[in-house]
Short mmCIF file of C-alpha atoms and ligand atoms in Angstrom, two decimals:
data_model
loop_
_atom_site.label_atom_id
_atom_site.label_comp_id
_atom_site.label_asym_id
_atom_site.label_seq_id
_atom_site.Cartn_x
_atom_site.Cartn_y
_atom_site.Cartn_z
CA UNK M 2 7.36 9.96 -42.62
CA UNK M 3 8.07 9.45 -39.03
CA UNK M 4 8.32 5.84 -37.80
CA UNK M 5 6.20 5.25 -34.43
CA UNK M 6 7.07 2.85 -31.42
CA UNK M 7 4.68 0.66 -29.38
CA UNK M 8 4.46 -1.61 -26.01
CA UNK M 9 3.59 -4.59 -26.25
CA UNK M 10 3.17 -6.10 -22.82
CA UNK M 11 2.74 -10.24 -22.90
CA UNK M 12 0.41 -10.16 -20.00
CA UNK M 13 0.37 -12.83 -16.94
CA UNK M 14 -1.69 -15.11 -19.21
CA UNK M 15 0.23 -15.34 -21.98
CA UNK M 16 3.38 -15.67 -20.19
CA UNK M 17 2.29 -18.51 -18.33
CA UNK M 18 0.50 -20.52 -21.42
CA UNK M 19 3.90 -20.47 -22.79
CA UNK M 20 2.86 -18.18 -25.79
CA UNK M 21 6.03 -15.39 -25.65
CA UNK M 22 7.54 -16.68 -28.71
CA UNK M 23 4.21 -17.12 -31.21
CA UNK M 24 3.24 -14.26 -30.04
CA UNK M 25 6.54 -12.18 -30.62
CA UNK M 26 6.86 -13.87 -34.23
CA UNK M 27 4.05 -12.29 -35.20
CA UNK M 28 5.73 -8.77 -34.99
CA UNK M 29 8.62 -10.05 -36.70
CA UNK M 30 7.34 -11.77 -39.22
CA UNK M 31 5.17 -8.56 -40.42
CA UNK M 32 9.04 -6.55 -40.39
CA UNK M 33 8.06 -4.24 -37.33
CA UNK M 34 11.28 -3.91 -35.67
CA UNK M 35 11.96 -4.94 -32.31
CA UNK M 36 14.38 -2.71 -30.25
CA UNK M 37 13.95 -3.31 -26.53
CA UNK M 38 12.72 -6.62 -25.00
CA UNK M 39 12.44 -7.66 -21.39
CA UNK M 40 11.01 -9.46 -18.62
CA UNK M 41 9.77 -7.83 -15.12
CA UNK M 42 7.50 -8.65 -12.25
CA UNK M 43 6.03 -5.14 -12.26
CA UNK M 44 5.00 -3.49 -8.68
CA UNK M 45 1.49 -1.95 -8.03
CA UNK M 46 3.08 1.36 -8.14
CA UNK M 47 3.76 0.75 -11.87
CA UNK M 48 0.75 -1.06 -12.92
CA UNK M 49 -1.20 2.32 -11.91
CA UNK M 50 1.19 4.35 -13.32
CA UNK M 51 0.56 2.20 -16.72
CA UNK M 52 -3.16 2.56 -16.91
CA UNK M 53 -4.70 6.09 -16.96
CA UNK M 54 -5.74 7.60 -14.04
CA UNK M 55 -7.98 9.77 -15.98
CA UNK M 56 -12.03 9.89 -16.28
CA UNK M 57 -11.57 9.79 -20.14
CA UNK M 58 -9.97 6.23 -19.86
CA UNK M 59 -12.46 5.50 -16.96
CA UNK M 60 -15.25 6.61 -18.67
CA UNK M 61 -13.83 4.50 -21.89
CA UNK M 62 -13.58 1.27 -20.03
CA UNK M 63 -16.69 2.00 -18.48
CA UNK M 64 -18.63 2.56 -21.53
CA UNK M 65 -17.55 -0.22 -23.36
CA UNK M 66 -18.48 -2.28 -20.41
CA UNK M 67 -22.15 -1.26 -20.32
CA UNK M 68 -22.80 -1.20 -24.01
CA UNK M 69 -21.49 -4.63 -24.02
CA UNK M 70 -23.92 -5.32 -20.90
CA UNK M 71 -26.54 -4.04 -22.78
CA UNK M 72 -26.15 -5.28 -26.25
CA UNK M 73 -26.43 -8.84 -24.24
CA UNK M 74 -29.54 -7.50 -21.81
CA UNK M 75 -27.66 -8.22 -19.33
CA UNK M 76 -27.47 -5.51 -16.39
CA UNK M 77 -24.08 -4.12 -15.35
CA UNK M 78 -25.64 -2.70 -12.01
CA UNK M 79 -25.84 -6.15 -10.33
CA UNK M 80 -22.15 -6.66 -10.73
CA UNK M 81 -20.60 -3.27 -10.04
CA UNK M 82 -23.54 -1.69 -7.80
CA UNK M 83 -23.53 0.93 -10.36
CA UNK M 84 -23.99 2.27 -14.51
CA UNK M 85 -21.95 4.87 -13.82
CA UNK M 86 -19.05 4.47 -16.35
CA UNK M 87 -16.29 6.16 -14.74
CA UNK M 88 -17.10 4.47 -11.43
CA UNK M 89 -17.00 0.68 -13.64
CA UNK M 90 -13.68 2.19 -14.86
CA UNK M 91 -11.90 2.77 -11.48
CA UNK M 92 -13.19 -0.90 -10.73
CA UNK M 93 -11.73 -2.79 -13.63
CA UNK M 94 -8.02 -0.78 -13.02
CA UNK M 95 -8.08 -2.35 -9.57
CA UNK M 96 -8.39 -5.90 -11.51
CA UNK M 97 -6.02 -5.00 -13.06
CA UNK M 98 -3.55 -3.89 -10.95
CA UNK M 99 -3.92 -7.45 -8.95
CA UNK M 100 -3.95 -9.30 -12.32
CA UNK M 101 -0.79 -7.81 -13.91
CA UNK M 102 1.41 -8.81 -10.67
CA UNK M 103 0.18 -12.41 -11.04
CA UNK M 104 3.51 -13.46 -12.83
CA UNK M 105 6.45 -11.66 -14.74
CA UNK M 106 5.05 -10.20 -17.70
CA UNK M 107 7.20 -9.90 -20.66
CA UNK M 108 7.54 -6.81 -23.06
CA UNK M 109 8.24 -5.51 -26.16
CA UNK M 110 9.07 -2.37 -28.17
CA UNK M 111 8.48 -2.33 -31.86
CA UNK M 112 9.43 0.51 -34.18
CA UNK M 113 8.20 1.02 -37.54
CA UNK M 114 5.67 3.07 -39.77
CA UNK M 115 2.44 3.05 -38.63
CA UNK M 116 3.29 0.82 -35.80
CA UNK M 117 0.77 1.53 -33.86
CA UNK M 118 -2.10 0.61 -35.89
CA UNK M 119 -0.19 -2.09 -37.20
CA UNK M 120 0.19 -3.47 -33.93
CA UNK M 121 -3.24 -2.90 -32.99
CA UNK M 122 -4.99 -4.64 -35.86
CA UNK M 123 -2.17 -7.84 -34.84
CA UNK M 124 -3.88 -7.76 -31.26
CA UNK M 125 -7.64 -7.72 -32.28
CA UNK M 126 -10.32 -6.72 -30.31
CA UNK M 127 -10.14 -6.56 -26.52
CA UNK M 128 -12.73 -8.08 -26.18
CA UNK M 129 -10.91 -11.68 -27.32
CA UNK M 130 -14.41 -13.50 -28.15
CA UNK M 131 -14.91 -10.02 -30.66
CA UNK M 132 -11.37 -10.72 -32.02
CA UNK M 133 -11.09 -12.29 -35.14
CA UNK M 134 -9.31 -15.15 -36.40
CA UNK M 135 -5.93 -14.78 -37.28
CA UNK M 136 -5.58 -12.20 -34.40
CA UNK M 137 -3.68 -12.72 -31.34
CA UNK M 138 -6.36 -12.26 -28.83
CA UNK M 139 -8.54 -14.12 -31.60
CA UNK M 140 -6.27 -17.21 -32.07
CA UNK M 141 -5.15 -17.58 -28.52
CA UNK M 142 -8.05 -16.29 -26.19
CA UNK M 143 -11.80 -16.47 -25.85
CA UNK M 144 -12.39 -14.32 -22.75
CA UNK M 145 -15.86 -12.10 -22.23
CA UNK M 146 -16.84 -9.47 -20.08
CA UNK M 147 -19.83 -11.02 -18.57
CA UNK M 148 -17.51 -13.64 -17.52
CA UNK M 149 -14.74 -12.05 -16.33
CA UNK M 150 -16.84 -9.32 -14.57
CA UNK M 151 -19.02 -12.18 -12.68
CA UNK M 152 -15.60 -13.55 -11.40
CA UNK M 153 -14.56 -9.93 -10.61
CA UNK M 154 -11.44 -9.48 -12.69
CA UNK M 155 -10.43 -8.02 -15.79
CA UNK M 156 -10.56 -9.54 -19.46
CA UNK M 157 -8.23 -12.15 -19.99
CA UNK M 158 -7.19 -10.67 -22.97
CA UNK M 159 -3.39 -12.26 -23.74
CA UNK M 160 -1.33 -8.48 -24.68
CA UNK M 161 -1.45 -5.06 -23.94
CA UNK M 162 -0.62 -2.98 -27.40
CA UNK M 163 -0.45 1.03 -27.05
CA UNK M 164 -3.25 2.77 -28.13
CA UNK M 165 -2.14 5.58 -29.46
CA UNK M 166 1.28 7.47 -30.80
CA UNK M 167 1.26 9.75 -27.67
CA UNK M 168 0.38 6.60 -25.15
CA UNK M 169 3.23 4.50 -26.93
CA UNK M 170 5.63 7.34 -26.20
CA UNK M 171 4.34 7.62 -22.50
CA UNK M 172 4.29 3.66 -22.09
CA UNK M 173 7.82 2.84 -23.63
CA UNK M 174 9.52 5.92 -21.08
CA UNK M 175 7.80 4.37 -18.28
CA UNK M 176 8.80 0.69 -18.61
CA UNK M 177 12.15 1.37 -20.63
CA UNK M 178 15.33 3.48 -20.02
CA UNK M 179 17.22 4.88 -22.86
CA UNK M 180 20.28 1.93 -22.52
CA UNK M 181 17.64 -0.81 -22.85
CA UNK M 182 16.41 0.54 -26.48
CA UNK M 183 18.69 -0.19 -29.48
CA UNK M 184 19.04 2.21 -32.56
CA UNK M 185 20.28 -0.58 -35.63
CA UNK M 186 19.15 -1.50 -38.76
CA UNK M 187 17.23 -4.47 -39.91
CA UNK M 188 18.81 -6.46 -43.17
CA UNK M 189 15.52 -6.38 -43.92
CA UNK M 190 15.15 -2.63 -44.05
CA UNK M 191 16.69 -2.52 -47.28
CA UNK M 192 14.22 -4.41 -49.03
CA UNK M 193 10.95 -3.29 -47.59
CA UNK M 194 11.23 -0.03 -48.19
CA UNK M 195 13.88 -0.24 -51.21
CA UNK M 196 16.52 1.83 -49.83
CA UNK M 197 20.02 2.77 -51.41
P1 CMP E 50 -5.77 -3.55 -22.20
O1 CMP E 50 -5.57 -3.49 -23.67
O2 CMP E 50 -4.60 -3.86 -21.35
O3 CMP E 50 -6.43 -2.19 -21.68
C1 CMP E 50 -7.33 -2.11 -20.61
C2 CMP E 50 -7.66 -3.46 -20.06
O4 CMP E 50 -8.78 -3.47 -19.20
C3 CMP E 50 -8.05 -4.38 -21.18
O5 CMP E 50 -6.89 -4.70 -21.91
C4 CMP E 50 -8.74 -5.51 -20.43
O6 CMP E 50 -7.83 -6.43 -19.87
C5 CMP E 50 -9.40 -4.74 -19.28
N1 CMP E 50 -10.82 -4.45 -19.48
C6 CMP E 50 -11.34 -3.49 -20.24
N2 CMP E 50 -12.68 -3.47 -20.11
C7 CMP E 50 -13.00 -4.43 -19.23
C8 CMP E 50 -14.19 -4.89 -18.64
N3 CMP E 50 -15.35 -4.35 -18.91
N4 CMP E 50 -14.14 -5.89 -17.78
C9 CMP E 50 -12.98 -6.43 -17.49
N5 CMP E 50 -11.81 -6.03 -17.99
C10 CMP E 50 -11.81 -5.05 -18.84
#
């Protein structure tokens, strides 16, 4: 079995509620590996290159956005002057390209099996007030999108985590060069998967 790698990016509000190192521990302390860690006041240029400029992810964003609209009768229209999804989409990435050059944001790579789900069920939902206890965006964040949208930005939402295998390949090239990762093995290694 392969082992996977996923970004984690601390996002501006993390990093400036002083949560870098809870937030990090939790990674460790489930024996995901860390092998690249920085910080870096990213540039628009980057910020779009991070986030899809696709109509699938538009159209994702989007959707979520109007079911949770709906499920809360509330109507999406009035804030965005449309219920097209993709359109909502291409309106929350330019949140968040003004939100994720707020302050340096700090990030991670973690290697291990199944990382990427593993680091996904650490996160919670992105929606934090959906997340559940125990969760980062659960324990540290209570954001929603009726809020958030009525104040015209994105979810305040703590951490970015890759989605999936193929994005956590694409995200760790584009924020980390090869002589910033580190190949080495974890004492630890040894013991959680009872090697010779
Ligand atoms: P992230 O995991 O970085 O991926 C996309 C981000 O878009 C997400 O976290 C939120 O910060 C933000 N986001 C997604 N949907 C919405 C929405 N409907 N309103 C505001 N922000 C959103």
């Amino acid at each position: 079995m392969k082992k996977q790698r996923a970004l984690l990016i601390i996002k501006p509000d993390g990093v400036q509620r002083g949560l870098i190192g809870k937030i990090v521990s939790r990674f460790e302390q489930v024996g995901l590996k860390i092998i690249g860690l920085k910080f870096e006041w990213a540039n628009k240029e980057k910020i779009i290159a991070h986030y899809p400029e696709t109509d699938a992810w538009f159209a994702k964003v989007g959707q979520r956005t109007l079911t949770n609209y709906a499920k809360k009768g509330l109507d999406a229209k009035k804030v965005f002057n449309t219920d097209k999804d993709v359109e909502i989409g291409k309106i929350v990435k330019s949140w968040l390209v003004d939100y994720m050059q707020e302050s340096p944001v700090f990030l991670a790579v973690v290697e291990g099996y199944d990382a990427i789900e593993i680091v996904r069920k650490l996160s919670g939902n992105t929606i934090p007030v959906l997340a559940n206890p125990g969760t980062i965006r659960g324990d540290f964040s209570h954001d929603t999108i009726d809020l958030a949208n009525e104040q015209n930005r994105p979810l305040r939402n703590i951490i970015h985590a890759s989605d999936t295998v193929e994005d956590g390949e694409k995200e760790v090239n584009l924020w980390f060069k090869e002589d910033e990762l580190f190949d080495y093995k974890l004492a630890g290694e040894k013991f959680m998967y009872s090697l010779k």
